[in-house]
Amino acid sequence: MSVLVTGGAGYIGSHTVAELVAHGESVVVLDNLRQGHRAAVLQAPLYVGDIRDTALVSEILRKHEVDTVVHFAAHSLVGESVQKPLDYYDNNVNGTAKLLSAMLENGVKRIVFSSTAAVYGEPVRTPIDEADPTVPTNPYGETKLAIERMFRWCHDAYGLQSVSLRYFNAAGAHPTLAIGEDHSPETHLVPIVLQAALGQRPHVAVFGNDYPTSDGTCIRDYIHVMDLASAHRLAVARLRSGDGGCEAFNLGSGTGYSVQQVIDVAREVTRRDIPVQQAPRRAGDPAVLVASSGRAKEVLGWQPLYNDLATIVASAWNWHQSHPNGYADRTKPEEA
Ligand code: UFG
């Protein structure tokens, strides 16, 4: 019995692989390495390939006796999704349909899915509850929501069991610093702020200071990547217990911090100068996104361990200081 992690060479995927392995799971990874890093896959065989390759997926499911899939593989850049919506529909929606076909053909009926706060669009209230309206404002969120809905129909038709985890803003690194965040290009606030602290960027562009928030900058809910990883482990356990059906959970800390607060905390943590430049609003950014994660705590038994922003930023800073060029120049483990 093992777990297939698609996209397991990516940021959240690789931390989830490490978490599952640390808890005694046998794990196998499928990743096309478009965004992921070979060196991020520790202690698990890696297949380099596409989730739309049903023959390859079937082979992996059979060879490794997979009983549950944890599915990260996707295009995940909001801005890019607006420019190339069809790529997002093909890779994310069609890719997941193909993955499900291979799973069902091989009798695998459990999937934990990497969903997003982007399924909500502009929230109707704060904090956001899972039952709140889902009205995505970009193709990325739209494709993730379409996949969640696909799970519902596959539950009714084929008995597919799914847990969709709607993440808010992931940050931080593995405590051993063996893995961390390394996107190219980097678009996320925390790594950008820390790259500025390291002098790798001249400044941080703050996208908008006229939002209806206390300091005018956007408020987000930052959650440590290891806390996301533990939620995936608990979701696998829930599916195996047979209690699940077709469920979705928010994953956030429940506390919002503004862009300005993130920069201030990063200045304290790093004791470095972080130059800032005001920039226009970024299209599609809601003013405030904060999760209500009570359901994940109650139903999954999830207990986030890294609850304050300074701890999360310090964890990310440790990684960035020790890996200023990310995974570049690292020794790569063997391909399966
Ligand atoms: N920001 C800046 N400057 C930057 C980068 C970001 O001011 O250089 C701001 C953004 O405008 C936003 C906040 O920092 O207000 C956080 O931005 P991120 O890009 O780090 O994260 P997002 O909140 O945009 O994105 C996250 C996830 C997405 C998900 C989205 C849902 O990373 O996958 O939430 O809205 F789709």
Short mmCIF file of C-alpha atoms and ligand atoms in Angstrom, two decimals:
data_model
loop_
_atom_site.label_atom_id
_atom_site.label_comp_id
_atom_site.label_asym_id
_atom_site.label_seq_id
_atom_site.Cartn_x
_atom_site.Cartn_y
_atom_site.Cartn_z
CA MET A 1 0.00 0.00 0.00
CA SER A 2 1.52 3.32 -1.00
CA VAL A 3 0.64 6.92 -1.75
CA LEU A 4 1.20 8.49 -5.18
CA VAL A 5 2.01 12.20 -4.90
CA THR A 6 1.59 13.99 -8.24
CA GLY A 7 3.55 17.24 -8.32
CA GLY A 8 5.63 15.90 -5.43
CA ALA A 9 8.72 17.79 -6.62
CA GLY A 10 6.98 21.15 -6.17
CA TYR A 11 6.99 23.38 -3.12
CA ILE A 12 4.03 22.09 -1.10
CA GLY A 13 4.19 18.65 -2.73
CA SER A 14 7.78 17.99 -1.66
CA HIS A 15 7.06 18.99 1.94
CA THR A 16 4.06 16.67 1.94
CA VAL A 17 6.20 13.81 0.60
CA ALA A 18 8.69 14.40 3.44
CA GLU A 19 5.85 14.47 5.98
CA LEU A 20 4.30 11.23 4.68
CA VAL A 21 7.66 9.44 4.61
CA ALA A 22 8.43 10.66 8.14
CA HIS A 23 5.18 9.02 9.24
CA GLY A 24 6.08 5.66 7.75
CA GLU A 25 4.24 5.90 4.43
CA SER A 26 5.58 4.34 1.27
CA VAL A 27 5.46 7.20 -1.26
CA VAL A 28 6.00 7.46 -5.01
CA VAL A 29 6.20 10.76 -6.90
CA LEU A 30 5.08 11.71 -10.42
CA ASP A 31 6.20 15.17 -11.56
CA ASN A 32 6.97 16.63 -14.99
CA LEU A 33 9.60 18.93 -13.41
CA ARG A 34 8.17 21.97 -15.23
CA GLN A 35 8.06 23.81 -11.89
CA GLY A 36 9.33 21.11 -9.56
CA HIS A 37 12.91 20.22 -8.65
CA ARG A 38 14.41 16.77 -8.79
CA ALA A 39 16.47 17.63 -5.69
CA ALA A 40 13.28 18.38 -3.73
CA VAL A 41 12.22 14.73 -3.81
CA LEU A 42 13.78 13.07 -0.81
CA GLN A 43 13.37 9.41 0.08
CA ALA A 44 10.84 8.54 -2.62
CA PRO A 45 11.11 7.22 -6.17
CA LEU A 46 10.49 9.93 -8.76
CA TYR A 47 8.84 9.33 -12.15
CA VAL A 48 9.31 12.24 -14.53
CA GLY A 49 6.14 12.42 -16.59
CA ASP A 50 2.72 13.90 -17.13
CA ILE A 51 -0.53 13.14 -15.29
CA ARG A 52 -2.23 13.00 -18.73
CA ASP A 53 -0.09 9.96 -19.61
CA THR A 54 -2.62 7.36 -18.45
CA ALA A 55 -0.39 4.42 -19.38
CA LEU A 56 2.39 5.75 -17.15
CA VAL A 57 -0.02 6.56 -14.31
CA SER A 58 -1.54 3.07 -14.53
CA GLU A 59 1.91 1.48 -14.48
CA ILE A 60 2.86 3.44 -11.33
CA LEU A 61 -0.43 2.64 -9.58
CA ARG A 62 0.00 -1.07 -10.21
CA LYS A 63 3.74 -1.36 -9.63
CA HIS A 64 3.64 0.53 -6.31
CA GLU A 65 0.24 -0.84 -5.14
CA VAL A 66 -1.07 2.69 -4.68
CA ASP A 67 -4.27 3.02 -2.64
CA THR A 68 -4.43 6.84 -2.33
CA VAL A 69 -3.35 9.72 -4.58
CA VAL A 70 -2.32 13.14 -3.26
CA HIS A 71 -2.70 15.43 -6.27
CA PHE A 72 -0.65 18.64 -6.56
CA ALA A 73 0.36 18.55 -10.22
CA ALA A 74 -1.11 21.68 -11.83
CA HIS A 75 -0.34 25.03 -13.35
CA SER A 76 -0.69 27.44 -10.44
CA LEU A 77 0.07 31.03 -11.44
CA VAL A 78 -2.92 33.33 -11.28
CA GLY A 79 -1.51 35.90 -13.74
CA GLU A 80 -0.41 33.26 -16.25
CA SER A 81 -3.85 31.65 -16.07
CA VAL A 82 -5.45 34.88 -17.27
CA GLN A 83 -3.04 34.96 -20.25
CA LYS A 84 -3.31 31.24 -21.10
CA PRO A 85 -6.66 29.93 -19.85
CA LEU A 86 -6.75 26.96 -22.23
CA ASP A 87 -3.40 25.69 -20.92
CA TYR A 88 -4.92 25.76 -17.44
CA TYR A 89 -8.07 23.92 -18.52
CA ASP A 90 -5.97 21.31 -20.33
CA ASN A 91 -3.35 20.69 -17.65
CA ASN A 92 -5.53 21.15 -14.58
CA VAL A 93 -9.04 19.99 -15.53
CA ASN A 94 -8.30 17.58 -18.38
CA GLY A 95 -5.16 16.40 -16.55
CA THR A 96 -7.18 15.56 -13.45
CA ALA A 97 -9.87 13.83 -15.54
CA LYS A 98 -7.16 11.65 -17.10
CA LEU A 99 -5.62 10.95 -13.69
CA LEU A 100 -9.04 9.94 -12.32
CA SER A 101 -9.66 7.63 -15.29
CA ALA A 102 -6.38 5.82 -14.64
CA MET A 103 -7.13 5.65 -10.91
CA LEU A 104 -10.64 4.25 -11.38
CA GLU A 105 -9.44 1.78 -14.00
CA ASN A 106 -7.04 0.44 -11.36
CA GLY A 107 -9.53 0.48 -8.51
CA VAL A 108 -7.93 3.48 -6.72
CA LYS A 109 -10.76 5.58 -5.28
CA ARG A 110 -9.12 7.98 -2.83
CA ILE A 111 -7.73 11.40 -3.71
CA VAL A 112 -6.47 14.34 -1.65
CA PHE A 113 -6.48 17.47 -3.78
CA SER A 114 -4.45 20.66 -3.68
CA SER A 115 -7.14 23.33 -3.98
CA THR A 116 -6.92 27.03 -3.22
CA ALA A 117 -8.48 30.09 -1.63
CA ALA A 118 -8.81 31.30 -5.24
CA VAL A 119 -12.01 29.20 -5.55
CA TYR A 120 -13.81 31.87 -3.49
CA GLY A 121 -12.90 34.90 -5.59
CA GLU A 122 -13.86 38.13 -3.84
CA PRO A 123 -15.02 36.93 -0.39
CA VAL A 124 -18.42 37.88 0.97
CA ARG A 125 -17.12 37.87 4.56
CA THR A 126 -14.06 37.42 6.77
CA PRO A 127 -13.04 34.82 7.82
CA ILE A 128 -14.11 32.70 4.84
CA ASP A 129 -16.09 29.56 5.58
CA GLU A 130 -16.16 26.50 3.29
CA ALA A 131 -19.87 27.02 2.65
CA ASP A 132 -19.35 30.59 1.36
CA PRO A 133 -19.99 31.34 -2.33
CA THR A 134 -17.33 30.12 -4.76
CA VAL A 135 -17.02 32.67 -7.57
CA PRO A 136 -13.46 32.54 -8.92
CA THR A 137 -12.08 35.69 -10.53
CA ASN A 138 -9.39 33.99 -12.64
CA PRO A 139 -8.97 30.77 -14.68
CA TYR A 140 -6.62 29.26 -12.06
CA GLY A 141 -9.32 29.35 -9.36
CA GLU A 142 -11.96 28.38 -11.92
CA THR A 143 -10.07 25.22 -12.93
CA LYS A 144 -9.48 24.22 -9.29
CA LEU A 145 -13.21 24.66 -8.58
CA ALA A 146 -14.11 22.66 -11.70
CA ILE A 147 -11.94 19.82 -10.37
CA GLU A 148 -13.64 19.95 -6.96
CA ARG A 149 -16.99 19.69 -8.77
CA MET A 150 -15.69 16.82 -10.92
CA PHE A 151 -14.98 14.95 -7.68
CA ARG A 152 -18.61 15.34 -6.62
CA TRP A 153 -19.90 13.77 -9.83
CA CYS A 154 -17.29 11.00 -9.64
CA HIS A 155 -18.28 10.36 -6.04
CA ASP A 156 -21.89 9.86 -7.10
CA ALA A 157 -21.06 7.81 -10.21
CA TYR A 158 -18.04 5.73 -9.12
CA GLY A 159 -17.74 6.07 -5.34
CA LEU A 160 -14.62 8.29 -5.55
CA GLN A 161 -13.63 9.59 -2.10
CA SER A 162 -11.97 13.01 -2.05
CA VAL A 163 -10.66 15.66 0.28
CA SER A 164 -10.00 19.06 -1.31
CA LEU A 165 -7.71 21.31 0.73
CA ARG A 166 -8.14 25.01 0.01
CA TYR A 167 -4.86 26.66 0.96
CA PHE A 168 -4.43 30.28 1.77
CA ASN A 169 -0.85 31.68 1.62
CA ALA A 170 1.83 29.03 2.06
CA ALA A 171 5.28 30.04 3.30
CA GLY A 172 8.25 28.64 5.21
CA ALA A 173 10.50 25.61 4.77
CA HIS A 174 11.19 22.16 6.17
CA PRO A 175 12.82 22.39 9.65
CA THR A 176 15.87 20.44 8.40
CA LEU A 177 16.27 23.00 5.58
CA ALA A 178 16.64 20.09 3.16
CA ILE A 179 13.74 21.50 1.13
CA GLY A 180 12.11 24.90 0.79
CA GLU A 181 10.49 27.35 -1.61
CA ASP A 182 12.12 27.87 -5.02
CA HIS A 183 9.87 29.13 -7.81
CA SER A 184 11.01 30.50 -11.11
CA PRO A 185 9.84 33.14 -11.66
CA GLU A 186 9.08 33.94 -8.01
CA THR A 187 5.78 35.78 -7.57
CA HIS A 188 4.98 35.20 -3.89
CA LEU A 189 5.39 37.90 -1.30
CA VAL A 190 7.42 36.16 1.44
CA PRO A 191 10.26 34.87 -0.79
CA ILE A 192 10.34 38.17 -2.69
CA VAL A 193 10.71 40.12 0.58
CA LEU A 194 13.50 37.78 1.72
CA GLN A 195 15.28 38.01 -1.63
CA ALA A 196 15.24 41.80 -1.17
CA ALA A 197 16.69 41.31 2.34
CA LEU A 198 19.49 39.24 0.78
CA GLY A 199 20.17 41.99 -1.75
CA GLN A 200 19.06 39.76 -4.63
CA ARG A 201 16.37 42.30 -5.57
CA PRO A 202 16.68 46.07 -5.37
CA HIS A 203 13.31 46.44 -3.60
CA VAL A 204 9.88 44.93 -2.94
CA ALA A 205 7.11 46.40 -5.07
CA VAL A 206 4.03 46.81 -2.88
CA PHE A 207 1.02 46.24 -5.12
CA GLY A 208 -1.46 48.88 -3.97
CA ASN A 209 -1.71 51.00 -0.82
CA ASP A 210 -5.29 52.18 -1.24
CA TYR A 211 -7.18 49.05 -0.23
CA PRO A 212 -9.86 49.36 2.48
CA THR A 213 -7.54 47.91 5.15
CA SER A 214 -5.85 49.49 8.18
CA ASP A 215 -2.65 50.43 6.30
CA GLY A 216 -4.05 50.30 2.78
CA THR A 217 -2.18 47.13 1.73
CA CYS A 218 -3.75 43.70 1.09
CA ILE A 219 -4.34 41.32 3.97
CA ARG A 220 -3.58 37.61 3.61
CA ASP A 221 -3.58 34.53 5.85
CA TYR A 222 -0.07 32.99 5.96
CA ILE A 223 0.27 29.31 6.79
CA HIS A 224 3.43 27.27 7.25
CA VAL A 225 4.11 24.69 4.56
CA MET A 226 4.69 21.95 7.20
CA ASP A 227 1.22 22.67 8.60
CA LEU A 228 -0.17 22.21 5.10
CA ALA A 229 1.82 18.97 4.83
CA SER A 230 0.38 17.60 8.07
CA ALA A 231 -3.15 18.38 6.83
CA HIS A 232 -2.51 16.22 3.76
CA ARG A 233 -1.31 13.37 5.95
CA LEU A 234 -4.48 13.64 8.05
CA ALA A 235 -6.62 13.78 4.90
CA VAL A 236 -5.06 10.52 3.68
CA ALA A 237 -5.91 8.96 7.05
CA ARG A 238 -9.48 10.24 6.84
CA LEU A 239 -10.01 8.73 3.41
CA ARG A 240 -8.55 5.41 4.53
CA SER A 241 -10.83 5.37 7.58
CA GLY A 242 -13.79 5.36 5.20
CA ASP A 243 -15.41 8.34 6.94
CA GLY A 244 -14.91 10.75 4.06
CA GLY A 245 -17.00 11.22 0.96
CA CYS A 246 -16.49 14.40 -1.00
CA GLU A 247 -15.24 17.13 1.31
CA ALA A 248 -13.43 20.48 1.19
CA PHE A 249 -11.49 22.20 3.98
CA ASN A 250 -9.87 25.62 4.30
CA LEU A 251 -6.28 25.66 5.54
CA GLY A 252 -5.11 28.92 7.03
CA SER A 253 -4.12 30.35 10.38
CA GLY A 254 -7.27 32.43 10.79
CA THR A 255 -5.19 35.59 11.25
CA GLY A 256 -4.63 38.14 8.54
CA TYR A 257 -1.48 40.21 8.01
CA SER A 258 -1.08 43.09 5.61
CA VAL A 259 1.70 43.27 3.01
CA GLN A 260 3.21 46.10 5.07
CA GLN A 261 3.11 43.94 8.23
CA VAL A 262 4.88 41.10 6.41
CA ILE A 263 7.65 43.50 5.39
CA ASP A 264 7.91 44.90 8.94
CA VAL A 265 8.11 41.39 10.44
CA ALA A 266 10.73 40.40 7.85
CA ARG A 267 12.82 43.45 8.78
CA GLU A 268 12.71 42.35 12.44
CA VAL A 269 13.48 38.71 11.68
CA THR A 270 16.31 39.36 9.22
CA ARG A 271 17.66 42.59 10.79
CA ARG A 272 18.28 43.69 7.20
CA ASP A 273 17.20 46.66 5.20
CA ILE A 274 14.27 45.82 2.91
CA PRO A 275 13.70 48.66 0.43
CA VAL A 276 10.10 49.14 -0.67
CA GLN A 277 8.59 50.80 -3.71
CA GLN A 278 4.90 51.57 -4.09
CA ALA A 279 3.36 50.03 -7.20
CA PRO A 280 -0.14 49.95 -8.69
CA ARG A 281 -2.63 47.31 -7.56
CA ARG A 282 -2.14 43.86 -9.10
CA ALA A 283 -5.21 42.85 -11.15
CA GLY A 284 -7.52 40.40 -9.42
CA ASP A 285 -6.16 40.81 -5.86
CA PRO A 286 -8.95 40.75 -3.25
CA ALA A 287 -8.33 43.21 -0.37
CA VAL A 288 -8.63 40.61 2.41
CA LEU A 289 -8.38 36.80 2.34
CA VAL A 290 -8.52 35.08 5.72
CA ALA A 291 -9.60 31.49 6.34
CA SER A 292 -11.87 30.00 8.89
CA SER A 293 -10.12 26.64 9.43
CA GLY A 294 -12.31 25.36 12.26
CA ARG A 295 -13.65 22.56 10.08
CA ALA A 296 -10.19 21.12 9.34
CA LYS A 297 -9.39 21.18 13.05
CA GLU A 298 -12.68 19.58 14.04
CA VAL A 299 -13.00 16.94 11.32
CA LEU A 300 -9.38 16.16 10.39
CA GLY A 301 -7.95 16.81 13.86
CA TRP A 302 -5.56 19.32 12.27
CA GLN A 303 -3.36 21.30 14.69
CA PRO A 304 -1.16 23.89 12.97
CA LEU A 305 2.13 24.26 14.84
CA TYR A 306 3.60 27.41 13.29
CA ASN A 307 0.98 29.93 14.22
CA ASP A 308 2.62 33.29 14.14
CA LEU A 309 3.98 35.21 11.22
CA ALA A 310 7.44 35.81 12.75
CA THR A 311 7.96 32.04 13.10
CA ILE A 312 6.85 31.43 9.51
CA VAL A 313 9.07 34.21 8.14
CA ALA A 314 12.03 33.00 10.25
CA SER A 315 11.60 29.50 8.81
CA ALA A 316 11.59 30.88 5.26
CA TRP A 317 14.58 33.10 6.09
CA ASN A 318 16.61 30.11 7.32
CA TRP A 319 16.03 28.41 3.96
CA HIS A 320 16.79 31.50 1.86
CA GLN A 321 19.96 32.26 3.80
CA SER A 322 21.23 28.69 3.53
CA HIS A 323 20.08 28.29 -0.13
CA PRO A 324 20.37 31.73 -1.71
CA ASN A 325 20.10 30.12 -5.17
CA GLY A 326 17.41 27.61 -4.18
CA TYR A 327 17.99 24.14 -5.55
CA ALA A 328 20.56 25.26 -8.11
CA ASP A 329 23.82 23.29 -7.95
CA ARG A 330 22.39 20.65 -5.61
CA THR A 331 23.17 16.95 -6.05
CA LYS A 332 20.20 15.27 -7.65
CA PRO A 333 18.80 11.93 -6.46
CA GLU A 334 18.32 9.16 -9.06
CA GLU A 335 15.23 9.00 -11.21
CA ALA A 336 13.03 5.89 -10.77
N1 UFG B 1 2.46 41.26 -3.27
C1 UFG B 1 3.14 42.46 -3.36
N2 UFG B 1 4.34 42.46 -4.01
C2 UFG B 1 4.88 41.33 -4.56
C3 UFG B 1 4.18 40.12 -4.45
C4 UFG B 1 2.97 40.11 -3.80
O1 UFG B 1 2.67 43.49 -2.89
O2 UFG B 1 5.96 41.43 -5.16
C5 UFG B 1 1.18 41.23 -2.55
C6 UFG B 1 0.04 40.75 -3.42
O3 UFG B 1 -0.52 41.83 -4.13
C7 UFG B 1 -0.90 40.17 -2.35
C8 UFG B 1 0.04 39.63 -1.28
O4 UFG B 1 1.29 40.30 -1.51
O5 UFG B 1 -1.67 41.17 -1.81
C9 UFG B 1 0.28 38.14 -1.37
O6 UFG B 1 0.61 37.84 -2.71
P1 UFG B 1 1.13 36.40 -3.17
O7 UFG B 1 1.39 36.48 -4.64
O8 UFG B 1 2.25 35.98 -2.28
O9 UFG B 1 -0.09 35.47 -2.86
P2 UFG B 1 -1.60 35.58 -3.36
O10 UFG B 1 -2.41 35.94 -2.16
O11 UFG B 1 -1.78 36.39 -4.57
O12 UFG B 1 -1.78 34.11 -3.87
C10 UFG B 1 -2.18 33.08 -3.05
C11 UFG B 1 -1.67 31.78 -3.62
C12 UFG B 1 -2.32 31.50 -4.95
C13 UFG B 1 -3.81 31.60 -4.82
C14 UFG B 1 -4.20 32.93 -4.26
C15 UFG B 1 -5.67 33.04 -4.02
O13 UFG B 1 -0.26 31.82 -3.77
O14 UFG B 1 -1.96 30.21 -5.39
O15 UFG B 1 -3.57 33.11 -2.99
O16 UFG B 1 -6.09 34.35 -4.23
F1 UFG B 1 -4.41 31.45 -6.02
#
